[in-house]
PDB file of C-alpha atoms in Angstrom:
ATOM      1  CA  MET A   1       3.401   2.437  -1.591  1.00 83.00           C
ATOM      2  CA  SER A   2       6.160   3.156  -4.073  1.00 87.00           C
ATOM      3  CA  MET A   3       5.639   5.665  -6.828  1.00 91.00           C
ATOM      4  CA  SER A   4       7.586   7.388  -9.574  1.00 95.00           C
ATOM      5  CA  ALA A   5       8.528  11.047  -9.227  1.00 95.00           C
ATOM      6  CA  ASP A   6       5.713  11.849 -11.678  1.00 94.00           C
ATOM      7  CA  GLY A   7       3.076  10.104  -9.538  1.00 91.00           C
ATOM      8  CA  TYR A   8       2.613   6.587 -10.954  1.00 92.00           C
ATOM      9  CA  VAL A   9       2.381   3.543  -8.650  1.00 89.00           C
ATOM     10  CA  THR A  10       2.826   1.125 -11.556  1.00 87.00           C
ATOM     11  CA  THR A  11       5.035   1.132 -14.612  1.00 91.00           C
ATOM     12  CA  PRO A  12       3.331   1.610 -17.996  1.00 94.00           C
ATOM     13  CA  SER A  13       3.301  -2.213 -18.302  1.00 90.00           C
ATOM     14  CA  GLY A  14       1.513  -2.595 -14.940  1.00 85.00           C
ATOM     15  CA  TRP A  15       4.346  -3.705 -12.649  1.00 82.00           C
ATOM     16  CA  PRO A  16       4.694  -2.149  -9.169  1.00 83.00           C
ATOM     17  CA  ALA A  17       6.780   1.031  -9.353  1.00 86.00           C
ATOM     18  CA  GLN A  18       9.617  -0.239  -7.167  1.00 85.00           C
ATOM     19  CA  THR A  19      10.364  -3.076  -9.598  1.00 83.00           C
ATOM     20  CA  ALA A  20      11.629  -0.496 -12.145  1.00 87.00           C
ATOM     21  CA  ASP A  21      14.225   0.848  -9.704  1.00 84.00           C
ATOM     22  CA  PRO A  22      17.686  -0.604 -10.495  1.00 84.00           C
ATOM     23  CA  ALA A  23      18.435  -0.475  -6.721  1.00 79.00           C
ATOM     24  CA  PHE A  24      15.374  -2.641  -5.884  1.00 77.00           C
ATOM     25  CA  VAL A  25      15.908  -6.003  -4.182  1.00 71.00           C
ATOM     26  CA  SER A  26      12.665  -7.829  -3.287  1.00 71.00           C
ATOM     27  CA  GLY A  27      12.127  -8.062   0.464  1.00 65.00           C
ATOM     28  CA  GLU A  28      15.132  -5.867   1.249  1.00 68.00           C
ATOM     29  CA  SER A  29      15.017  -2.475  -0.498  1.00 67.00           C
ATOM     30  CA  HIS A  30      13.340   0.801   0.356  1.00 64.00           C
ATOM     31  CA  GLY A  31      13.190   0.176   4.108  1.00 63.00           C
ATOM     32  CA  ILE A  32      10.756  -2.754   3.832  1.00 67.00           C
ATOM     33  CA  ARG A  33      12.487  -4.893   6.473  1.00 69.00           C
ATOM     34  CA  GLU A  34      12.364  -2.145   9.104  1.00 72.00           C
ATOM     35  CA  PHE A  35       8.767  -1.376   8.171  1.00 69.00           C
ATOM     36  CA  LEU A  36       7.619  -5.006   8.432  1.00 68.00           C
ATOM     37  CA  ASP A  37       9.301  -5.439  11.830  1.00 76.00           C
ATOM     38  CA  GLY A  38       6.445  -3.410  13.332  1.00 77.00           C
ATOM     39  CA  CYS A  39       3.674  -5.245  11.464  1.00 85.00           C
ATOM     40  CA  GLU A  40       1.678  -8.299  12.461  1.00 89.00           C
ATOM     41  CA  ALA A  41      -0.528  -8.590   9.377  1.00 91.00           C
ATOM     42  CA  ALA A  42      -0.763  -7.732   5.691  1.00 89.00           C
ATOM     43  CA  VAL A  43      -3.953  -6.965   3.787  1.00 92.00           C
ATOM     44  CA  MET A  44      -4.156  -6.704   0.025  1.00 89.00           C
ATOM     45  CA  GLY A  45      -6.323  -7.144  -3.029  1.00 88.00           C
ATOM     46  CA  ARG A  46      -6.439 -10.355  -5.021  1.00 87.00           C
ATOM     47  CA  THR A  47      -4.476  -8.847  -7.931  1.00 83.00           C
ATOM     48  CA  THR A  48      -1.556  -8.115  -5.603  1.00 82.00           C
ATOM     49  CA  PHE A  49      -1.895 -11.438  -3.793  1.00 87.00           C
ATOM     50  CA  GLU A  50      -2.051 -13.900  -6.699  1.00 87.00           C
ATOM     51  CA  PRO A  51       1.564 -13.471  -7.920  1.00 83.00           C
ATOM     52  CA  ALA A  52       2.762 -14.470  -4.417  1.00 83.00           C
ATOM     53  CA  LEU A  53       1.298 -17.936  -4.942  1.00 88.00           C
ATOM     54  CA  THR A  54       3.984 -18.680  -7.536  1.00 85.00           C
ATOM     55  CA  ASN A  55       6.907 -16.970  -5.752  1.00 81.00           C
ATOM     56  CA  SER A  56       9.842 -19.116  -4.751  1.00 81.00           C
ATOM     57  CA  ARG A  57       9.467 -17.693  -1.221  1.00 80.00           C
ATOM     58  CA  TRP A  58       6.342 -16.655   0.700  1.00 83.00           C
ATOM     59  CA  PRO A  59       6.575 -12.820   0.960  1.00 82.00           C
ATOM     60  CA  TRP A  60       4.882 -12.612   4.393  1.00 84.00           C
ATOM     61  CA  PRO A  61       6.361 -15.469   6.462  1.00 83.00           C
ATOM     62  CA  ASP A  62       5.760 -13.835   9.840  1.00 86.00           C
ATOM     63  CA  LEU A  63       2.499 -11.997   9.099  1.00 89.00           C
ATOM     64  CA  ASP A  64      -1.186 -12.884   9.165  1.00 92.00           C
ATOM     65  CA  VAL A  65      -2.461 -12.407   5.605  1.00 93.00           C
ATOM     66  CA  PHE A  66      -5.885 -11.036   4.588  1.00 95.00           C
ATOM     67  CA  VAL A  67      -7.004 -10.802   0.953  1.00 94.00           C
ATOM     68  CA  LEU A  68      -9.829  -8.688  -0.471  1.00 93.00           C
ATOM     69  CA  GLY A  69     -11.200 -10.652  -3.402  1.00 90.00           C
ATOM     70  CA  SER A  70     -14.330 -12.171  -4.899  1.00 88.00           C
ATOM     71  CA  HIS A  71     -12.897 -15.699  -4.731  1.00 88.00           C
ATOM     72  CA  ARG A  72     -10.162 -17.688  -3.013  1.00 89.00           C
ATOM     73  CA  PRO A  73      -7.457 -18.331  -5.633  1.00 89.00           C
ATOM     74  CA  PRO A  74      -6.355 -21.964  -6.072  1.00 90.00           C
ATOM     75  CA  GLY A  75      -3.263 -22.713  -4.002  1.00 89.00           C
ATOM     76  CA  THR A  76      -4.058 -20.142  -1.314  1.00 91.00           C
ATOM     77  CA  PRO A  77      -2.586 -21.342   2.003  1.00 91.00           C
ATOM     78  CA  ARG A  78      -5.207 -22.254   4.630  1.00 90.00           C
ATOM     79  CA  HIS A  79      -4.091 -19.543   7.063  1.00 91.00           C
ATOM     80  CA  VAL A  80      -4.872 -16.757   4.549  1.00 94.00           C
ATOM     81  CA  VAL A  81      -8.219 -15.058   5.247  1.00 95.00           C
ATOM     82  CA  THR A  82     -10.226 -13.921   2.207  1.00 94.00           C
ATOM     83  CA  ASP A  83     -13.442 -11.962   1.792  1.00 95.00           C
ATOM     84  CA  SER A  84     -15.030 -10.004  -1.048  1.00 94.00           C
ATOM     85  CA  ASP A  85     -16.418  -7.264   1.202  1.00 95.00           C
ATOM     86  CA  PRO A  86     -13.931  -4.692   2.541  1.00 94.00           C
ATOM     87  CA  ALA A  87     -15.972  -4.032   5.718  1.00 95.00           C
ATOM     88  CA  ARG A  88     -16.233  -7.749   6.555  1.00 96.00           C
ATOM     89  CA  LEU A  89     -12.548  -8.281   5.850  1.00 95.00           C
ATOM     90  CA  LEU A  90     -11.733  -5.322   8.094  1.00 94.00           C
ATOM     91  CA  ASP A  91     -13.859  -6.851  10.876  1.00 95.00           C
ATOM     92  CA  LYS A  92     -11.969 -10.153  10.515  1.00 96.00           C
ATOM     93  CA  LEU A  93      -8.653  -8.340  10.546  1.00 94.00           C
ATOM     94  CA  ARG A  94      -9.570  -6.349  13.664  1.00 93.00           C
ATOM     95  CA  ALA A  95     -10.782  -9.505  15.440  1.00 94.00           C
ATOM     96  CA  ALA A  96      -7.431 -11.204  14.786  1.00 94.00           C
ATOM     97  CA  ASN A  97      -5.285  -8.147  15.607  1.00 89.00           C
ATOM     98  CA  ARG A  98      -3.038  -8.378  18.638  1.00 88.00           C
ATOM     99  CA  GLY A  99      -2.107  -4.685  18.692  1.00 85.00           C
ATOM    100  CA  GLY A 100       0.444  -4.521  15.871  1.00 86.00           C
ATOM    101  CA  ASP A 101       0.386  -2.545  12.642  1.00 86.00           C
ATOM    102  CA  VAL A 102      -1.133  -3.842   9.423  1.00 89.00           C
ATOM    103  CA  HIS A 103       0.687  -3.433   6.117  1.00 86.00           C
ATOM    104  CA  LEU A 104      -1.809  -2.468   3.428  1.00 86.00           C
ATOM    105  CA  VAL A 105      -0.159  -3.949   0.364  1.00 83.00           C
ATOM    106  CA  GLY A 106      -1.995  -3.313  -2.810  1.00 74.00           C
ATOM    107  CA  GLY A 107      -3.107  -1.029  -5.485  1.00 79.00           C
ATOM    108  CA  PRO A 108      -5.086   2.181  -5.432  1.00 81.00           C
ATOM    109  CA  ARG A 109      -8.503   0.475  -5.358  1.00 84.00           C
ATOM    110  CA  THR A 110      -7.669  -1.538  -2.249  1.00 86.00           C
ATOM    111  CA  ILE A 111      -6.135   1.498  -0.553  1.00 85.00           C
ATOM    112  CA  GLY A 112      -9.198   3.546  -1.516  1.00 83.00           C
ATOM    113  CA  ALA A 113     -11.578   0.889  -0.133  1.00 87.00           C
ATOM    114  CA  PHE A 114      -9.891   0.826   3.277  1.00 87.00           C
ATOM    115  CA  HIS A 115      -9.500   4.609   3.347  1.00 84.00           C
ATOM    116  CA  ALA A 116     -13.256   4.962   2.724  1.00 84.00           C
ATOM    117  CA  LEU A 117     -13.839   2.755   5.802  1.00 88.00           C
ATOM    118  CA  GLY A 118     -11.627   5.037   7.914  1.00 86.00           C
ATOM    119  CA  ALA A 119      -9.033   2.274   8.264  1.00 88.00           C
ATOM    120  CA  LEU A 120      -6.028   4.042   6.729  1.00 85.00           C
ATOM    121  CA  ASP A 121      -4.017   5.694   9.514  1.00 87.00           C
ATOM    122  CA  THR A 122      -0.902   6.593   7.555  1.00 86.00           C
ATOM    123  CA  LEU A 123       0.151   6.794   3.938  1.00 87.00           C
ATOM    124  CA  GLU A 124       3.802   5.895   3.551  1.00 87.00           C
ATOM    125  CA  LEU A 125       5.116   6.769   0.102  1.00 89.00           C
ATOM    126  CA  VAL A 126       8.492   5.822  -1.326  1.00 90.00           C
ATOM    127  CA  VAL A 127       9.139   8.264  -4.161  1.00 94.00           C
ATOM    128  CA  LEU A 128      11.547   6.779  -6.692  1.00 92.00           C
ATOM    129  CA  PRO A 129      13.954   8.928  -8.714  1.00 93.00           C
ATOM    130  CA  LEU A 130      12.282   7.848 -11.966  1.00 94.00           C
ATOM    131  CA  PHE A 131       9.710   9.261 -14.400  1.00 96.00           C
ATOM    132  CA  PHE A 132       7.295   6.781 -16.027  1.00 95.00           C
ATOM    133  CA  GLY A 133       5.031   9.062 -18.058  1.00 96.00           C
ATOM    134  CA  ALA A 134       2.203   6.508 -17.784  1.00 95.00           C
ATOM    135  CA  GLY A 135       0.881   3.720 -15.587  1.00 92.00           C
ATOM    136  CA  THR A 136      -1.594   3.688 -12.711  1.00 88.00           C
ATOM    137  CA  GLN A 137      -1.846   6.693 -10.422  1.00 88.00           C
ATOM    138  CA  LEU A 138      -2.635   6.431  -6.715  1.00 80.00           C
ATOM    139  CA  THR A 139      -5.067   9.335  -6.589  1.00 72.00           C
ATOM    140  CA  PRO A 140      -8.072   8.275  -8.711  1.00 65.00           C
ATOM    141  CA  ALA A 141      -9.143   5.757  -6.042  1.00 60.00           C
ATOM    142  CA  LEU A 142      -8.650   8.059  -3.052  1.00 65.00           C
ATOM    143  CA  ASP A 143     -11.063  10.707  -1.865  1.00 63.00           C
ATOM    144  CA  HIS A 144      -9.532  14.027  -2.889  1.00 68.00           C
ATOM    145  CA  ALA A 145     -10.820  15.609   0.317  1.00 67.00           C
ATOM    146  CA  ALA A 146      -8.520  13.367   2.373  1.00 72.00           C
ATOM    147  CA  ALA A 147      -6.369  15.296   4.796  1.00 80.00           C
ATOM    148  CA  LEU A 148      -2.669  14.485   4.763  1.00 85.00           C
ATOM    149  CA  THR A 149      -0.552  15.702   7.649  1.00 89.00           C
ATOM    150  CA  PHE A 150       3.203  15.393   7.268  1.00 93.00           C
ATOM    151  CA  GLU A 151       4.829  13.166   9.900  1.00 93.00           C
ATOM    152  CA  ARG A 152       8.365  12.415   8.697  1.00 94.00           C
ATOM    153  CA  GLN A 153      10.685  11.703   5.799  1.00 96.00           C
ATOM    154  CA  ARG A 154      13.969   9.927   5.213  1.00 91.00           C
ATOM    155  CA  ALA A 155      16.372   9.440   2.351  1.00 92.00           C
ATOM    156  CA  LEU A 156      16.840   5.833   1.228  1.00 86.00           C
ATOM    157  CA  PRO A 157      19.798   4.251  -0.556  1.00 81.00           C
ATOM    158  CA  GLY A 158      19.649   4.672  -4.322  1.00 84.00           C
ATOM    159  CA  GLY A 159      18.066   8.132  -4.213  1.00 89.00           C
ATOM    160  CA  SER A 160      14.519   7.253  -3.166  1.00 89.00           C
ATOM    161  CA  VAL A 161      12.752   9.213  -0.430  1.00 92.00           C
ATOM    162  CA  GLU A 162      10.210   7.877   2.061  1.00 90.00           C
ATOM    163  CA  ILE A 163       7.487  10.376   3.028  1.00 94.00           C
ATOM    164  CA  VAL A 164       4.995   9.507   5.773  1.00 92.00           C
ATOM    165  CA  TYR A 165       1.642  11.281   6.186  1.00 91.00           C
ATOM    166  CA  SER A 166      -1.168  10.861   8.700  1.00 90.00           C
ATOM    167  CA  CYS A 167      -4.502  10.298   6.918  1.00 83.00           C
ATOM    168  CA  ARG A 168      -6.857  11.404   9.680  1.00 77.00           C
ATOM    169  CA  GLY A 169      -9.583  13.965   9.063  1.00 66.00           C
ATOM    170  CA  ALA A 170     -10.625  15.881   5.989  1.00 63.00           C
ATOM    171  CA  ARG A 171      -9.307  19.063   4.471  1.00 64.00           C
ATOM    172  CA  ALA A 172     -11.144  22.160   3.340  1.00 66.00           C
ATOM    173  CA  PRO A 173     -12.099  22.323  -0.351  1.00 64.00           C
ATOM    174  CA  LEU A 174      -9.386  23.536  -2.695  1.00 64.00           C
ATOM    175  CA  PRO A 175      -9.582  27.272  -3.427  1.00 69.00           C
ATOM    176  CA  ALA A 176     -10.864  28.427  -6.807  1.00 72.00           C
ATOM    177  CA  GLU A 177      -7.788  30.601  -7.271  1.00 77.00           C
ATOM    178  CA  PRO A 178      -4.213  30.644  -6.015  1.00 76.00           C
ATOM    179  CA  ALA A 179      -3.644  32.251  -2.615  1.00 72.00           C
ATOM    180  CA  SER A 180      -1.466  34.889  -4.287  1.00 74.00           C
ATOM    181  CA  GLN A 181      -4.472  36.008  -6.388  1.00 71.00           C
ATOM    182  CA  ARG A 182      -6.868  36.568  -3.483  1.00 66.00           C
TER     183      ARG A 182
END
C-alpha cells in the first residue's frame, strides 16, 4: 500500500497515492516487480479491480485473481474468482493456494475486511515523499488495536521508503497520558 507522508492512501481526487509520484511507472516502480515475484495470487475489492478491465495490459498476468464484490463486473475474465462475502472469498483463495504469497491490492475497506478475518500477515507500506492534505486514510478501516511489529525497511528510487510490519496479535490499549507524564 502506497501512502503520502501525511498518511493518505489516495490523492484528494481519489487516485491511488503512487500515481501522484513523478517517479511512478505502472508495474515497475516502488519495488512492485520484486514483490510480485513471490506472489501467486492477488485479491482486491471491486473498486480497485474494475479499472483493470479497461487497461491496455492485464496487471496480473501470472497471478490468480480474486475480487471481493457484490457482482461480477461485465468483461471480467473467466479465471477471476468473485464473491461478495470476505470469508467465502478467503476460503476460495485458500483452497486454490499452492503455498505462495497473496498480494492484497485494494483500499482500506478491503484491507480492513481481511485483517478482521485474521488474514493479513504483513502490512507493507511505501511512504511517498509527498503531502496530500486530503484523500482517503488507511486507518479508519483498520482495528486500532492491531499490533504492528517492525520487520524491515528499504529506500526506493525517487525518495520513497518501504516499511514492512508484521500484523500478528493485538497491542495493549493506548495510555491516557504520555509516558513522560507518568
